[in-house]
Amino acid sequence: MKYYKCLSYLAAIFLVTLLFAKANAQDDGFDHFVQTEGSKLMAGDEQLRFISFNIPNLLITEDEMAFRRKHAFELPTAYELRDALESVKQMGGQVARAYCIPVRRQSDTKDIPRYVTNPGEFNERAFQTMDTLLAIANDVGVRVIIPFLNNWQWQGGRPQYADFRGKESDEFWTDEQLIADFKKTIKYTINRTNTVTGEKYKNDEAILCWETGNELTSPLSWTQEITKFIKEQDSNHLVMSGYHAMNDRPPRPGLIEETPTVDIISSHPYETNPADV
């Protein structure tokens, strides 16, 4: 008799576990791409409003402290990615912003992982980290903002694209070859098929928007060309301008009025120096 009761209890536990797992599976992912309605961000019929975090370590870790090598760069593990997004979720956050797609620097040693290794050449192992990030973002229920480019040399960005061709950093905004090189990164990323989920990035609702870059000093003509190209590659996602507006420096004139391919503008307000107050 006790034996049959034990089996009944085990069967009940199994059934409850199965139903719980099924319910969770149905909650995974998102039902809508984020779109705009006037000045609002909308996820379906619901307005999306959020306060959250910029998490530089979502694509590459720049403070690896195990002291296993002479540099501090490493690709984050699935555990670290889940821990970061779960932390955002537990604090009520709905969105996190990654840092820019890392580009190889001339001073890099061979064991420093970068996503872009040369014009049109990409590190598969590194991009598999982004695959994992998006899979976890869907699972946890936190959307991600992904900037394509860094204005500065940190982690590699505009100066590195210019270095690939032996050109100056400021040429990046107007030089046809450098713009074409950058477009290769955009096209590859947007059209990449996630090795974890099997879904193309441009069809992934966990991406809130693409951002042109971080703290960009780009001319309006560059922003118009690049955002138009992003929209041609991906009609599902919003595009954020990464122009470096901050504190009392407003967005570049014409950015809003003359650039219909920009959906979101951003600003980086910084605290004033306490010594000046």
CSV table of C-alpha atoms in Angstrom, one decimal:
chain,number,residue,atom,x,y,z
A,1,MET,CA,0.0,0.0,0.0
A,2,LYS,CA,2.8,2.4,0.9
A,3,TYR,CA,4.5,1.5,-2.3
A,4,TYR,CA,1.5,2.6,-4.4
A,5,LYS,CA,1.1,5.8,-2.3
A,6,CYS,CA,4.7,6.6,-3.0
A,7,LEU,CA,4.2,6.1,-6.8
A,8,SER,CA,1.1,8.3,-6.6
A,9,TYR,CA,3.0,11.1,-4.9
A,10,LEU,CA,5.9,10.8,-7.4
A,11,ALA,CA,3.3,10.9,-10.3
A,12,ALA,CA,1.7,14.0,-8.8
A,13,ILE,CA,5.1,15.7,-8.3
A,14,PHE,CA,6.0,14.9,-11.9
A,15,LEU,CA,2.7,16.2,-13.3
A,16,VAL,CA,3.1,19.5,-11.3
A,17,THR,CA,6.7,19.9,-12.5
A,18,LEU,CA,5.7,19.2,-16.1
A,19,LEU,CA,2.8,21.8,-15.9
A,20,PHE,CA,5.1,24.3,-14.3
A,21,ALA,CA,7.8,23.9,-16.9
A,22,LYS,CA,5.2,24.1,-19.7
A,23,ALA,CA,3.8,27.3,-18.2
A,24,ASN,CA,7.3,28.8,-18.0
A,25,ALA,CA,8.0,27.8,-21.5
A,26,GLN,CA,5.0,29.6,-22.7
A,27,ASP,CA,6.2,32.8,-20.9
A,28,ASP,CA,9.6,32.7,-22.5
A,29,GLY,CA,10.4,35.3,-25.1
A,30,PHE,CA,8.4,38.3,-26.2
A,31,ASP,CA,5.2,38.7,-28.1
A,32,HIS,CA,6.0,42.0,-29.8
A,33,PHE,CA,8.8,44.1,-31.3
A,34,VAL,CA,9.0,47.5,-29.6
A,35,GLN,CA,7.6,50.2,-31.8
A,36,THR,CA,6.9,53.9,-31.5
A,37,GLU,CA,3.5,55.6,-31.2
A,38,GLY,CA,4.2,59.3,-31.3
A,39,SER,CA,6.7,60.0,-28.5
A,40,LYS,CA,5.9,56.6,-26.8
A,41,LEU,CA,7.6,53.3,-26.9
A,42,MET,CA,5.1,50.5,-27.3
A,43,ALA,CA,5.3,46.8,-26.8
A,44,GLY,CA,2.0,45.7,-28.5
A,45,ASP,CA,-0.8,47.7,-26.7
A,46,GLU,CA,1.3,48.4,-23.7
A,47,GLN,CA,3.6,51.5,-23.3
A,48,LEU,CA,7.1,50.5,-22.5
A,49,ARG,CA,8.7,52.8,-19.8
A,50,PHE,CA,11.8,51.7,-17.9
A,51,ILE,CA,14.7,52.7,-15.7
A,52,SER,CA,17.6,50.3,-16.0
A,53,PHE,CA,21.3,49.8,-16.4
A,54,ASN,CA,24.1,50.0,-19.0
A,55,ILE,CA,26.1,46.7,-18.6
A,56,PRO,CA,29.5,47.0,-20.4
A,57,ASN,CA,30.3,43.3,-19.7
A,58,LEU,CA,27.4,41.8,-21.7
A,59,LEU,CA,29.6,41.3,-24.9
A,60,ILE,CA,33.1,41.2,-23.4
A,61,THR,CA,34.5,41.3,-19.9
A,62,GLU,CA,37.2,44.0,-19.5
A,63,ASP,CA,37.9,43.3,-15.8
A,64,GLU,CA,38.5,39.5,-15.7
A,65,MET,CA,40.2,39.1,-12.3
A,66,ALA,CA,41.4,35.5,-12.3
A,67,PHE,CA,44.8,36.6,-13.3
A,68,ARG,CA,45.2,33.8,-15.8
A,69,ARG,CA,46.7,36.1,-18.5
A,70,LYS,CA,48.4,39.4,-18.9
A,71,HIS,CA,45.2,41.2,-20.0
A,72,ALA,CA,41.8,41.6,-18.4
A,73,PHE,CA,39.7,40.8,-21.5
A,74,GLU,CA,37.5,37.7,-21.7
A,75,LEU,CA,34.2,36.6,-23.1
A,76,PRO,CA,31.4,36.4,-20.4
A,77,THR,CA,30.1,33.0,-19.6
A,78,ALA,CA,26.4,32.0,-19.8
A,79,TYR,CA,26.3,32.1,-16.0
A,80,GLU,CA,27.6,35.7,-15.9
A,81,LEU,CA,25.1,36.8,-18.6
A,82,ARG,CA,22.2,35.2,-16.8
A,83,ASP,CA,23.2,36.6,-13.5
A,84,ALA,CA,23.4,40.1,-15.0
A,85,LEU,CA,20.0,40.0,-16.6
A,86,GLU,CA,18.3,38.2,-13.7
A,87,SER,CA,19.6,41.0,-11.4
A,88,VAL,CA,18.0,43.6,-13.7
A,89,LYS,CA,14.8,41.6,-13.8
A,90,GLN,CA,14.7,41.2,-10.0
A,91,MET,CA,15.0,44.9,-9.5
A,92,GLY,CA,12.1,45.6,-11.8
A,93,GLY,CA,14.1,46.3,-14.9
A,94,GLN,CA,12.8,45.5,-18.4
A,95,VAL,CA,15.8,46.6,-20.5
A,96,ALA,CA,19.6,46.5,-20.4
A,97,ARG,CA,22.1,48.3,-22.7
A,98,ALA,CA,25.2,46.4,-23.8
A,99,TYR,CA,28.4,48.2,-24.8
A,100,CYS,CA,29.6,48.4,-28.4
A,101,ILE,CA,30.7,45.5,-30.6
A,102,PRO,CA,34.4,45.1,-29.8
A,103,VAL,CA,36.9,45.7,-32.7
A,104,ARG,CA,40.5,44.4,-32.8
A,105,ARG,CA,43.1,47.0,-31.8
A,106,GLN,CA,46.6,47.1,-33.2
A,107,SER,CA,48.0,46.6,-29.7
A,108,ASP,CA,45.9,43.5,-29.1
A,109,THR,CA,47.6,40.2,-28.4
A,110,LYS,CA,46.3,37.1,-30.2
A,111,ASP,CA,44.4,35.9,-27.1
A,112,ILE,CA,42.3,39.0,-26.6
A,113,PRO,CA,38.8,38.2,-28.0
A,114,ARG,CA,37.3,40.7,-30.3
A,115,TYR,CA,34.2,40.4,-32.5
A,116,VAL,CA,35.5,42.3,-35.5
A,117,THR,CA,39.0,41.1,-36.4
A,118,ASN,CA,39.4,42.8,-39.8
A,119,PRO,CA,37.1,44.5,-42.3
A,120,GLY,CA,34.4,41.9,-43.0
A,121,GLU,CA,36.1,39.3,-40.8
A,122,PHE,CA,34.4,38.2,-37.6
A,123,ASN,CA,35.2,36.0,-34.6
A,124,GLU,CA,32.6,33.2,-34.5
A,125,ARG,CA,33.4,32.3,-30.9
A,126,ALA,CA,32.8,35.9,-29.8
A,127,PHE,CA,29.5,36.2,-31.7
A,128,GLN,CA,28.3,33.0,-30.1
A,129,THR,CA,28.5,35.0,-26.8
A,130,MET,CA,26.0,37.4,-28.3
A,131,ASP,CA,23.9,34.4,-29.4
A,132,THR,CA,23.9,33.3,-25.7
A,133,LEU,CA,23.1,36.8,-24.5
A,134,LEU,CA,20.0,37.0,-26.7
A,135,ALA,CA,18.8,33.5,-25.8
A,136,ILE,CA,19.0,34.4,-22.1
A,137,ALA,CA,17.4,37.8,-22.7
A,138,ASN,CA,14.4,36.0,-24.2
A,139,ASP,CA,14.3,33.4,-21.4
A,140,VAL,CA,14.6,36.0,-18.6
A,141,GLY,CA,12.3,38.6,-20.2
A,142,VAL,CA,14.8,41.5,-20.4
A,143,ARG,CA,15.2,43.4,-23.7
A,144,VAL,CA,18.6,44.5,-24.9
A,145,ILE,CA,19.9,47.6,-26.6
A,146,ILE,CA,22.9,46.9,-28.8
A,147,PRO,CA,25.2,49.7,-30.0
A,148,PHE,CA,27.2,49.0,-33.2
A,149,LEU,CA,30.2,51.3,-32.8
A,150,ASN,CA,32.3,53.1,-30.2
A,151,ASN,CA,33.5,56.6,-30.9
A,152,TRP,CA,36.5,56.0,-28.8
A,153,GLN,CA,39.3,53.4,-28.7
A,154,TRP,CA,38.0,51.5,-25.7
A,155,GLN,CA,37.3,47.9,-26.7
A,156,GLY,CA,37.9,49.1,-30.2
A,157,GLY,CA,35.7,51.3,-32.4
A,158,ARG,CA,35.9,54.1,-34.9
A,159,PRO,CA,39.7,54.5,-34.5
A,160,GLN,CA,40.2,50.8,-35.2
A,161,TYR,CA,38.2,50.8,-38.4
A,162,ALA,CA,40.4,53.6,-39.6
A,163,ASP,CA,43.6,51.8,-38.4
A,164,PHE,CA,42.6,48.7,-40.5
A,165,ARG,CA,43.1,50.9,-43.6
A,166,GLY,CA,45.9,53.1,-42.4
A,167,LYS,CA,43.6,56.2,-42.2
A,168,GLU,CA,42.8,58.8,-39.6
A,169,SER,CA,40.0,58.4,-37.2
A,170,ASP,CA,38.0,61.5,-38.4
A,171,GLU,CA,38.0,60.0,-42.0
A,172,PHE,CA,35.7,57.3,-40.7
A,173,TRP,CA,32.7,59.7,-41.1
A,174,THR,CA,33.2,60.5,-44.8
A,175,ASP,CA,35.6,57.9,-46.3
A,176,GLU,CA,33.6,55.5,-48.5
A,177,GLN,CA,35.9,52.6,-47.8
A,178,LEU,CA,35.6,53.0,-44.1
A,179,ILE,CA,31.8,53.4,-44.2
A,180,ALA,CA,31.6,50.3,-46.4
A,181,ASP,CA,33.7,48.4,-43.8
A,182,PHE,CA,31.4,49.4,-41.0
A,183,LYS,CA,28.3,48.5,-43.0
A,184,LYS,CA,29.8,44.9,-43.3
A,185,THR,CA,29.7,44.6,-39.5
A,186,ILE,CA,26.1,45.9,-39.4
A,187,LYS,CA,24.9,43.6,-42.2
A,188,TYR,CA,26.6,40.6,-40.6
A,189,THR,CA,25.2,41.2,-37.2
A,190,ILE,CA,21.6,42.0,-38.2
A,191,ASN,CA,21.4,39.0,-40.5
A,192,ARG,CA,23.3,36.5,-38.2
A,193,THR,CA,21.4,33.3,-37.3
A,194,ASN,CA,21.6,32.7,-33.6
A,195,THR,CA,23.4,29.4,-33.0
A,196,VAL,CA,21.4,28.8,-29.8
A,197,THR,CA,17.8,29.8,-30.9
A,198,GLY,CA,18.1,29.3,-34.6
A,199,GLU,CA,16.6,32.8,-35.2
A,200,LYS,CA,18.1,35.6,-37.1
A,201,TYR,CA,18.9,38.7,-35.0
A,202,LYS,CA,16.6,40.8,-37.1
A,203,ASN,CA,13.7,38.6,-36.1
A,204,ASP,CA,14.5,38.6,-32.4
A,205,GLU,CA,12.0,40.5,-30.3
A,206,ALA,CA,14.5,40.6,-27.3
A,207,ILE,CA,16.4,43.3,-29.1
A,208,LEU,CA,14.7,46.6,-28.2
A,209,CYS,CA,16.7,48.6,-30.8
A,210,TRP,CA,20.0,48.9,-32.6
A,211,GLU,CA,22.0,52.0,-31.6
A,212,THR,CA,24.4,53.5,-34.1
A,213,GLY,CA,27.0,53.8,-31.5
A,214,ASN,CA,28.3,55.2,-28.2
A,215,GLU,CA,29.0,58.9,-27.8
A,216,LEU,CA,29.4,59.4,-31.5
A,217,THR,CA,30.7,62.8,-32.9
A,218,SER,CA,29.2,61.9,-36.3
A,219,PRO,CA,28.0,64.4,-38.8
A,220,LEU,CA,24.3,64.3,-39.7
A,221,SER,CA,25.0,62.9,-43.2
A,222,TRP,CA,26.7,59.9,-41.7
A,223,THR,CA,23.8,59.2,-39.3
A,224,GLN,CA,21.3,59.5,-42.1
A,225,GLU,CA,23.3,57.1,-44.3
A,226,ILE,CA,23.9,54.5,-41.6
A,227,THR,CA,20.4,54.5,-40.1
A,228,LYS,CA,18.9,54.2,-43.6
A,229,PHE,CA,21.2,51.2,-44.1
A,230,ILE,CA,20.2,49.6,-40.8
A,231,LYS,CA,16.5,50.0,-41.7
A,232,GLU,CA,17.1,48.4,-45.1
A,233,GLN,CA,18.6,45.4,-43.4
A,234,ASP,CA,16.0,45.2,-40.6
A,235,SER,CA,12.5,46.5,-40.8
A,236,ASN,CA,11.5,45.1,-37.4
A,237,HIS,CA,13.6,47.0,-35.0
A,238,LEU,CA,13.9,50.6,-33.9
A,239,VAL,CA,17.1,52.6,-34.4
A,240,MET,CA,18.6,54.8,-31.8
A,241,SER,CA,21.0,57.6,-32.6
A,242,GLY,CA,24.2,57.4,-30.7
A,243,TYR,CA,25.2,61.0,-31.3
A,244,HIS,CA,27.0,62.4,-28.2
A,245,ALA,CA,24.4,64.7,-26.8
A,246,MET,CA,25.1,65.4,-23.1
A,247,ASN,CA,24.2,67.9,-20.4
A,248,ASP,CA,23.6,71.2,-22.1
A,249,ARG,CA,24.6,69.9,-25.6
A,250,PRO,CA,21.4,69.0,-27.5
A,251,PRO,CA,21.1,66.5,-30.3
A,252,ARG,CA,22.7,67.6,-33.6
A,253,PRO,CA,20.4,70.0,-35.5
A,254,GLY,CA,18.3,68.1,-38.1
A,255,LEU,CA,18.7,64.8,-36.4
A,256,ILE,CA,15.0,64.7,-35.5
A,257,GLU,CA,13.5,66.8,-38.2
A,258,GLU,CA,15.5,65.5,-41.2
A,259,THR,CA,16.2,61.9,-40.3
A,260,PRO,CA,13.0,59.7,-40.4
A,261,THR,CA,15.2,56.6,-40.0
A,262,VAL,CA,16.0,57.6,-36.4
A,263,ASP,CA,13.3,56.4,-33.9
A,264,ILE,CA,15.0,57.2,-30.6
A,265,ILE,CA,17.5,59.9,-29.5
A,266,SER,CA,19.7,59.5,-26.5
A,267,SER,CA,21.8,61.7,-24.2
A,268,HIS,CA,24.6,61.0,-21.7
A,269,PRO,CA,24.1,63.4,-18.9
A,270,TYR,CA,27.1,63.4,-16.5
A,271,GLU,CA,27.3,64.7,-13.0
A,272,THR,CA,29.2,67.9,-12.6
A,273,ASN,CA,32.6,67.9,-10.9
A,274,PRO,CA,31.8,68.2,-7.2
A,275,ALA,CA,34.9,70.5,-6.9
A,276,ASP,CA,33.1,73.0,-9.2
A,277,VAL,CA,29.9,73.1,-7.2
